[in-house]
PDB file of C-alpha atoms and ligand atoms in Angstrom:
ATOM      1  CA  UNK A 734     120.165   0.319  51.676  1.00  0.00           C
ATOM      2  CA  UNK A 735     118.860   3.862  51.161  1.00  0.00           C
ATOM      3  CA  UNK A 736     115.895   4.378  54.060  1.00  0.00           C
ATOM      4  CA  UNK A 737     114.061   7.738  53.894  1.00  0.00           C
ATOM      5  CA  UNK A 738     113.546   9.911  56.870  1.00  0.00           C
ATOM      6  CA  UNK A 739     109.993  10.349  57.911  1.00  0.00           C
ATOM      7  CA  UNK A 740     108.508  13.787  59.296  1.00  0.00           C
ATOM      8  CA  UNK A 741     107.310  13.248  62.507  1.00  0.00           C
ATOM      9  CA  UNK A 742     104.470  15.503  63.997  1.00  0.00           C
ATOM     10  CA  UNK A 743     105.639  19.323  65.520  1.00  0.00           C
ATOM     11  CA  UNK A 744     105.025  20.203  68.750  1.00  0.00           C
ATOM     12  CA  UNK A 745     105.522  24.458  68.822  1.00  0.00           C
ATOM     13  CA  UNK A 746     107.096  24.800  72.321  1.00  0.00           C
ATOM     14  CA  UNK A 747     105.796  28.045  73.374  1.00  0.00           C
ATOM     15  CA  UNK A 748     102.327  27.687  72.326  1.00  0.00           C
ATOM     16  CA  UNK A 749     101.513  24.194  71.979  1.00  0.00           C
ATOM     17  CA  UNK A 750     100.474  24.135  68.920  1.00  0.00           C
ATOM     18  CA  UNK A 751     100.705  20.625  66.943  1.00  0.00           C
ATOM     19  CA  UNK A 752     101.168  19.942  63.424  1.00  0.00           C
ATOM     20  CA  UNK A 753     101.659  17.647  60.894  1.00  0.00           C
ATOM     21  CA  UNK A 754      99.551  14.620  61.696  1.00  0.00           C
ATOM     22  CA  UNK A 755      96.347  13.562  62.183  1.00  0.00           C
ATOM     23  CA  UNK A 756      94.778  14.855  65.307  1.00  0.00           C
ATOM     24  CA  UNK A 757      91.341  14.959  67.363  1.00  0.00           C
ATOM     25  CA  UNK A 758      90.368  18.255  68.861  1.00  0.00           C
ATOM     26  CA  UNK A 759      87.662  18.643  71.338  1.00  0.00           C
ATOM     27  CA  UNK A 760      86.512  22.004  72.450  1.00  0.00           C
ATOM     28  CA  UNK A 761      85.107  22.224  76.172  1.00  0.00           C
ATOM     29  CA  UNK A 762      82.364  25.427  77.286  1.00  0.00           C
ATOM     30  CA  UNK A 763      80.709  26.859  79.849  1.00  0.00           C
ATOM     31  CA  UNK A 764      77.493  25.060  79.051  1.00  0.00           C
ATOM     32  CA  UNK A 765      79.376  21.241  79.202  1.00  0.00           C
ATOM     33  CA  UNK A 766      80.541  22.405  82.860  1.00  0.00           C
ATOM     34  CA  UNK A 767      77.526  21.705  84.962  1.00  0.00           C
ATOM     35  CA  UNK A 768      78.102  21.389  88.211  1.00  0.00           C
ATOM     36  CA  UNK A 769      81.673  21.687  88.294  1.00  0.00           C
ATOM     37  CA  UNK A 770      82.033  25.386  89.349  1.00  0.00           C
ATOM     38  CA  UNK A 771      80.851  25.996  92.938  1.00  0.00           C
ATOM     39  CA  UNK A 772      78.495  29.477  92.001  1.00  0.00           C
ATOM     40  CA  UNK A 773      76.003  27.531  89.759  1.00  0.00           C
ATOM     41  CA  UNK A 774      74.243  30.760  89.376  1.00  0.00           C
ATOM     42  CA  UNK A 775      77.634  32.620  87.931  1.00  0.00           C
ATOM     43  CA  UNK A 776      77.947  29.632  85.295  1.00  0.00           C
ATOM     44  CA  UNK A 777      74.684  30.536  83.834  1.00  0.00           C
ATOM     45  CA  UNK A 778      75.520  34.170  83.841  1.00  0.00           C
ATOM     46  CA  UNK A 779      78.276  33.174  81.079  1.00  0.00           C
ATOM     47  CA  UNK A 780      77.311  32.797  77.581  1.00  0.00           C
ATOM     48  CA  UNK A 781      77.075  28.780  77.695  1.00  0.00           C
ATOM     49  CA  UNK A 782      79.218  28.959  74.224  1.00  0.00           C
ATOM     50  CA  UNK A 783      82.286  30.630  75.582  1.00  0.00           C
ATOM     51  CA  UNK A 784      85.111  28.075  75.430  1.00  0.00           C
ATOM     52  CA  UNK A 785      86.533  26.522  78.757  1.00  0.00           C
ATOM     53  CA  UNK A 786      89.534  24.816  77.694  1.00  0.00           C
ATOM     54  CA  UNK A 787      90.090  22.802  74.372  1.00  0.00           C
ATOM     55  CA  UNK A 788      92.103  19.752  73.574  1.00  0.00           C
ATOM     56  CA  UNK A 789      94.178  18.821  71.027  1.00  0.00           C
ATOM     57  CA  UNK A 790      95.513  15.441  70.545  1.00  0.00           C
ATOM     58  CA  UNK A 791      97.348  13.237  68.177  1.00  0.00           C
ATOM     59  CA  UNK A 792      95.338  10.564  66.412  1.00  0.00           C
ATOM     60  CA  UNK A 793      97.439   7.692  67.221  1.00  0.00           C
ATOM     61  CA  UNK A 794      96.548   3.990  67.884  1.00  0.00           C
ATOM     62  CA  UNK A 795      94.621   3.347  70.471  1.00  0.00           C
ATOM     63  CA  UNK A 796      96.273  -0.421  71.057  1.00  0.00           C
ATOM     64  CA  UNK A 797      96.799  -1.825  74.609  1.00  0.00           C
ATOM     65  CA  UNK A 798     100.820  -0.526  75.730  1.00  0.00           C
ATOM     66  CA  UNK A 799     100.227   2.781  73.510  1.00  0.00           C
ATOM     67  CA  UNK A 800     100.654   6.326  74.982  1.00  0.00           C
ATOM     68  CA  UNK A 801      98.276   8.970  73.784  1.00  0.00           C
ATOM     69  CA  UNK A 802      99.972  12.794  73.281  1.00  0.00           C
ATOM     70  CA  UNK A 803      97.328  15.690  74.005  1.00  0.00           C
ATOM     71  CA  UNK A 804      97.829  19.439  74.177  1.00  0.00           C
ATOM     72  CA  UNK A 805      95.320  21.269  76.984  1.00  0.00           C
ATOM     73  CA  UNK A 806      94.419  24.805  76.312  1.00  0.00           C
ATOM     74  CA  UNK A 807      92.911  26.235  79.087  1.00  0.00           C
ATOM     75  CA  UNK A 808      91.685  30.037  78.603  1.00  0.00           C
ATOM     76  CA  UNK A 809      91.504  32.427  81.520  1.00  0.00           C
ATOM     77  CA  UNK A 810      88.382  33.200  83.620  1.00  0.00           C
ATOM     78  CA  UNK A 811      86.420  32.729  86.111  1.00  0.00           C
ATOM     79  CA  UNK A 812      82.932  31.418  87.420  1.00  0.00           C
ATOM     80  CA  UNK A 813      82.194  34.176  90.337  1.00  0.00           C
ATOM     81  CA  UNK A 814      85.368  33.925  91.760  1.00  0.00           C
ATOM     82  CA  UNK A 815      86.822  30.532  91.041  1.00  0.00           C
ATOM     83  CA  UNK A 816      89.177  30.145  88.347  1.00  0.00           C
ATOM     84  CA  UNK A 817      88.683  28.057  85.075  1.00  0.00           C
ATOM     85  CA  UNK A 818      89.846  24.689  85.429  1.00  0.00           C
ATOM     86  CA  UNK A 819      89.024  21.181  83.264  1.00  0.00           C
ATOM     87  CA  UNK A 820      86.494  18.929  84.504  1.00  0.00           C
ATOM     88  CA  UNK A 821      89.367  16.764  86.079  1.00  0.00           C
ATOM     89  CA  UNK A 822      89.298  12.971  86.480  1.00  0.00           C
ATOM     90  CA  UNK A 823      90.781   9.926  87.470  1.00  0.00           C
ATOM     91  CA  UNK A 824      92.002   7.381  84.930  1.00  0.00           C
ATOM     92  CA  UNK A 825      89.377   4.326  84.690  1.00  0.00           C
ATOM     93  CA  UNK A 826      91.980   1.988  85.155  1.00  0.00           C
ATOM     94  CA  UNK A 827      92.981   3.446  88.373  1.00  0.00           C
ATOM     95  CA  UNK A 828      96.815   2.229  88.251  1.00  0.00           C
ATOM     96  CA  UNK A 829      97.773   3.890  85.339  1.00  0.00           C
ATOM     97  CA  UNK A 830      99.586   7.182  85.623  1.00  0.00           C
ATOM     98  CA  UNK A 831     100.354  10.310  83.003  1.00  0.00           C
ATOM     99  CA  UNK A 832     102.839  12.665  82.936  1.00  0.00           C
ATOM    100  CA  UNK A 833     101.894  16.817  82.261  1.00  0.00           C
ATOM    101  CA  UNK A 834     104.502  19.392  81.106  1.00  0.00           C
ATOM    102  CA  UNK A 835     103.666  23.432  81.202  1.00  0.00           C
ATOM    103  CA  UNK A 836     104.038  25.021  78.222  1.00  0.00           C
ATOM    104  CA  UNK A 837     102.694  28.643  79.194  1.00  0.00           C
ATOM    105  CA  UNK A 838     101.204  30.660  81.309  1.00  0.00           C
ATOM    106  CA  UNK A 839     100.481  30.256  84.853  1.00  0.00           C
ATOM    107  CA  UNK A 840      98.233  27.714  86.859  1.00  0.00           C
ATOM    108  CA  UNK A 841      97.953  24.789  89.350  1.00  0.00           C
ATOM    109  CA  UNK A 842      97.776  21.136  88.709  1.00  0.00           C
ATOM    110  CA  UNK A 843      95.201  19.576  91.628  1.00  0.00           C
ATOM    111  CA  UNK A 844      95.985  16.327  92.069  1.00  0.00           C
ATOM    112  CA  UNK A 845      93.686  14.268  94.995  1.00  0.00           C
ATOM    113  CA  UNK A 846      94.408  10.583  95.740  1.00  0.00           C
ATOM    114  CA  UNK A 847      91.518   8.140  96.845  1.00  0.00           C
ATOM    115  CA  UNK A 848      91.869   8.818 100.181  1.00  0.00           C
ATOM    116  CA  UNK A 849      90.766  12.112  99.439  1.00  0.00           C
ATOM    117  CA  UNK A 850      93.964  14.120 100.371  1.00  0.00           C
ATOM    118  CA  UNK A 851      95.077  16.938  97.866  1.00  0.00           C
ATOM    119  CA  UNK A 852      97.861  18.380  96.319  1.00  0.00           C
ATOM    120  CA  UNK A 853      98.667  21.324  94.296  1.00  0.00           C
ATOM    121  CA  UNK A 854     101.150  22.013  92.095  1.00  0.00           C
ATOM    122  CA  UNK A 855     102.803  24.838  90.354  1.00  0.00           C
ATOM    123  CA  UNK A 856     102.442  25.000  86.773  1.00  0.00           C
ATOM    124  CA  UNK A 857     104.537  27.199  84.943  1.00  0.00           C
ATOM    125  CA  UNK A 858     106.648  26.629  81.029  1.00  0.00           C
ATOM    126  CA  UNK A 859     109.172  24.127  81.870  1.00  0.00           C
ATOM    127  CA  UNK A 860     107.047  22.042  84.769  1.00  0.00           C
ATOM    128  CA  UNK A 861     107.181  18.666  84.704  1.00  0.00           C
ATOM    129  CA  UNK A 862     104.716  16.545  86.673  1.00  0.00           C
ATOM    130  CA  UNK A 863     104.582  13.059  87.538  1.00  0.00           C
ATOM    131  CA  UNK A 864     101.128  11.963  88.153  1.00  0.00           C
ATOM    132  CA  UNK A 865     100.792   8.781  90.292  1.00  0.00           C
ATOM    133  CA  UNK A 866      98.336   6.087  89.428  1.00  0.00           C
ATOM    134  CA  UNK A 867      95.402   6.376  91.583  1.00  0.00           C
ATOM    135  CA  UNK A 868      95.345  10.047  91.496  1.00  0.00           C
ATOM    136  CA  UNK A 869      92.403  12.486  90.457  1.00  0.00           C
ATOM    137  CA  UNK A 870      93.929  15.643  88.290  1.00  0.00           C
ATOM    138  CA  UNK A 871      92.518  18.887  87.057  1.00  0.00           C
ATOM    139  CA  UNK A 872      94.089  21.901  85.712  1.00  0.00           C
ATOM    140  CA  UNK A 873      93.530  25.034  86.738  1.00  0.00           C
ATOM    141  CA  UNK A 874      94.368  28.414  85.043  1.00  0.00           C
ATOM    142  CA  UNK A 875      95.376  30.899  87.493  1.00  0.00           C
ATOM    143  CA  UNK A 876      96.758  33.713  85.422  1.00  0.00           C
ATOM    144  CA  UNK A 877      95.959  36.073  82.745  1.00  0.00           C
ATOM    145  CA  UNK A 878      96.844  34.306  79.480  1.00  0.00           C
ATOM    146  CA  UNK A 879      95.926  30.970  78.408  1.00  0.00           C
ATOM    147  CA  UNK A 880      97.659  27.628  80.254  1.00  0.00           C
ATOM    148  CA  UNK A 881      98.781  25.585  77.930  1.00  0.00           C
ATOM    149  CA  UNK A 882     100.021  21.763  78.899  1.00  0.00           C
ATOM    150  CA  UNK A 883     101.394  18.660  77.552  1.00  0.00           C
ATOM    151  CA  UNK A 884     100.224  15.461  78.349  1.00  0.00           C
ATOM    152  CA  UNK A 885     101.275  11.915  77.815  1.00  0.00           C
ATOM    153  CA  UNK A 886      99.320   8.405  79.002  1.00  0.00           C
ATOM    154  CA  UNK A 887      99.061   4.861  78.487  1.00  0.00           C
ATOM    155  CA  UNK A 888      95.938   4.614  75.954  1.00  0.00           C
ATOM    156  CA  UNK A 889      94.602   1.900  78.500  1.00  0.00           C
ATOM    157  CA  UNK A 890      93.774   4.332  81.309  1.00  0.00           C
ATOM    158  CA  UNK A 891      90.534   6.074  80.330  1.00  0.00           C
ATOM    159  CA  UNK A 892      88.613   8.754  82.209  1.00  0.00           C
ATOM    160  CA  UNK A 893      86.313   8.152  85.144  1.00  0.00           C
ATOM    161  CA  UNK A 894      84.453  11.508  85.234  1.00  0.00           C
ATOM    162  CA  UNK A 895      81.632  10.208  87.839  1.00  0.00           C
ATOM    163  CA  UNK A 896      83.726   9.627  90.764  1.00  0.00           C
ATOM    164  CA  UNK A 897      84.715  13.099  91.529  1.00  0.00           C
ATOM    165  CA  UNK A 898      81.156  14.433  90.230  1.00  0.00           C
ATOM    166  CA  UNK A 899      80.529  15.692  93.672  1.00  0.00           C
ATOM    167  CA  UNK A 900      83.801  17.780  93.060  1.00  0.00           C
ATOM    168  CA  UNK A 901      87.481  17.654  94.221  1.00  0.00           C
ATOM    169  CA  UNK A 902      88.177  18.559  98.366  1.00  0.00           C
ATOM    170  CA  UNK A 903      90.170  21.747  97.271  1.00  0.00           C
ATOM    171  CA  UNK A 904      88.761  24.918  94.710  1.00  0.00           C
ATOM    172  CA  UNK A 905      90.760  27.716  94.135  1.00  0.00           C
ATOM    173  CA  UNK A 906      89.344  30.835  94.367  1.00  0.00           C
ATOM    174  CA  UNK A 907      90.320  34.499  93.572  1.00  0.00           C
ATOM    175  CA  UNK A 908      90.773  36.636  96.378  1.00  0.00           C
ATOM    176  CA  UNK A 909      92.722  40.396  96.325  1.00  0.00           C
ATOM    177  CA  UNK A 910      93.871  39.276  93.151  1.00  0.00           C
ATOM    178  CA  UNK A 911      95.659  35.853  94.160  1.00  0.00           C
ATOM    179  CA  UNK A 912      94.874  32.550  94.128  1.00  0.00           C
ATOM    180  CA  UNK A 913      93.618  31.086  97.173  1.00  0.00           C
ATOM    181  CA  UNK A 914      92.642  26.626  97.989  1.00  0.00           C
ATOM    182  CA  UNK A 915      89.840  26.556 100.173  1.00  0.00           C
ATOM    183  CA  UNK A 916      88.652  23.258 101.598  1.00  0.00           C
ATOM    184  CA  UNK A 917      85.718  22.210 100.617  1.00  0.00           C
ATOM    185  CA  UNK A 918      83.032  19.715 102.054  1.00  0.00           C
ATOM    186  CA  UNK A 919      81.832  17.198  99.099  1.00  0.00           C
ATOM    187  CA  UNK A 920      80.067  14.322 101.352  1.00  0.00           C
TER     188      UNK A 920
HETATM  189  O1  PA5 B1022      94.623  13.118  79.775  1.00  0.00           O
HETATM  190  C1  PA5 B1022      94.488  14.104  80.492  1.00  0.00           C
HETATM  191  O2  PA5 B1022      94.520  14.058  81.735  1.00  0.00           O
HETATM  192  C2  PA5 B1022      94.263  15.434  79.811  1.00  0.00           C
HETATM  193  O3  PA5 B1022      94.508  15.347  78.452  1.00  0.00           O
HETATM  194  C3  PA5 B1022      92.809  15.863  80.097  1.00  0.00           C
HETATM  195  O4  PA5 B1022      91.929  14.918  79.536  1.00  0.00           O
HETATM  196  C4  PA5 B1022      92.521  17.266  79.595  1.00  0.00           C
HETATM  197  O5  PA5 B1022      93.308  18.191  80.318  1.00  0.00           O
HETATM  198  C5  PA5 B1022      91.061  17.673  79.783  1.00  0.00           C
HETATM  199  O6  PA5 B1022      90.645  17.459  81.109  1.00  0.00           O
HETATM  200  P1  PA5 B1022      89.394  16.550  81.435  1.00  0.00           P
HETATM  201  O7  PA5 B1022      89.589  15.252  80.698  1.00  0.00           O
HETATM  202  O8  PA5 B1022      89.419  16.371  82.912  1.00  0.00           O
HETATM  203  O9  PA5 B1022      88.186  17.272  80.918  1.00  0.00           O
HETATM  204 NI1   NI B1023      94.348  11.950  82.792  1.00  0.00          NI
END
């Protein structure tokens, strides 16, 4: 029996770009992000239309036991002094967990569990993390050049944005030129 090889989709290492299937792209800007950056005031100071961070993902199925495959691109800047970052979430269904791998540049992966306590990590081309279930994660872009990062879950998590609309307990800030976490009170 003569079976033919199929083509899956391309994933370019060093820049993340995908190709060769169907995908869903969603661009986020400074006007989506209200709220998220502490210095209101310096979000409004940016044109509202400047991209944040976009998202690339593969149009797969969406079936119960499916993993979804998305590329983050997440530019460099900052709001006053904190540094882009997503909008960060926890998965609706709380238990499920998703795995992020740096592709370039230079950032931090916040991770905060439901008891509130935070981690960051290192992201750098070549980082693998494991992200628990019942742990909040954002991105952040602490470098010059965009952070770009792979990212594979289980299609039945979802996003809760709501529960961390109050923000995450840690925001990075740039201070002397480096990245500092601060502590912050959310209520
Ligand atoms: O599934 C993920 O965790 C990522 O693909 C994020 O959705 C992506 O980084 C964008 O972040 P957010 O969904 O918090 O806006
Ligand atoms: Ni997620």
């Amino acid at each position: 029996m003569n079976l033919s090889f199929s083509q899956p989709p391309r994933l370019e290492w060093t820049t993340g770009d995908l190709s060769g299937g169907p995908l869903l792209r969603k661009s986020t800007c400074i006007q989506d992000l209200t709220g998220i950056f502490s210095d209101e005031r310096a979000r409004q100071l940016l044109a509202g239309e400047r991209i944040v961070y976009e998202v690339e993902m593969l149009n797969t199925s969406p079936a119960e036991g499916e993993l979804y495959t998305g590329i983050t691109h997440l530019y460099p800047g900052r709001v006053g002094h904190e540094y882009f970052m997503t909008r960060g979430h926890f998965h609706a269904h709380r238990e499920q967990g998703e795995v992020y791998f740096g592709l370039r540049g230079a950032g931090l992966l916040l991770l905060q569990n439901e008891q509130g306590e935070v981690r960051l990590e290192k992201v750098f081309t070549g980082s693998v993390h494991v992200i628990a279930g019942y742990t909040a994660h954002r991105l952040i872009n602490t470098g010059d050049e965009v952070l770009s990062a792979l990212a594979v879950w289980p299609t039945l998590a979802g996003h809760d944005y709501h529960a961390l609309a109050k923000g995450f307990n840690v925001r990075v800030f740039e201070e002397n030129q480096q990245p500092l976490a601060r502590t912050v009170q959310n209520g």
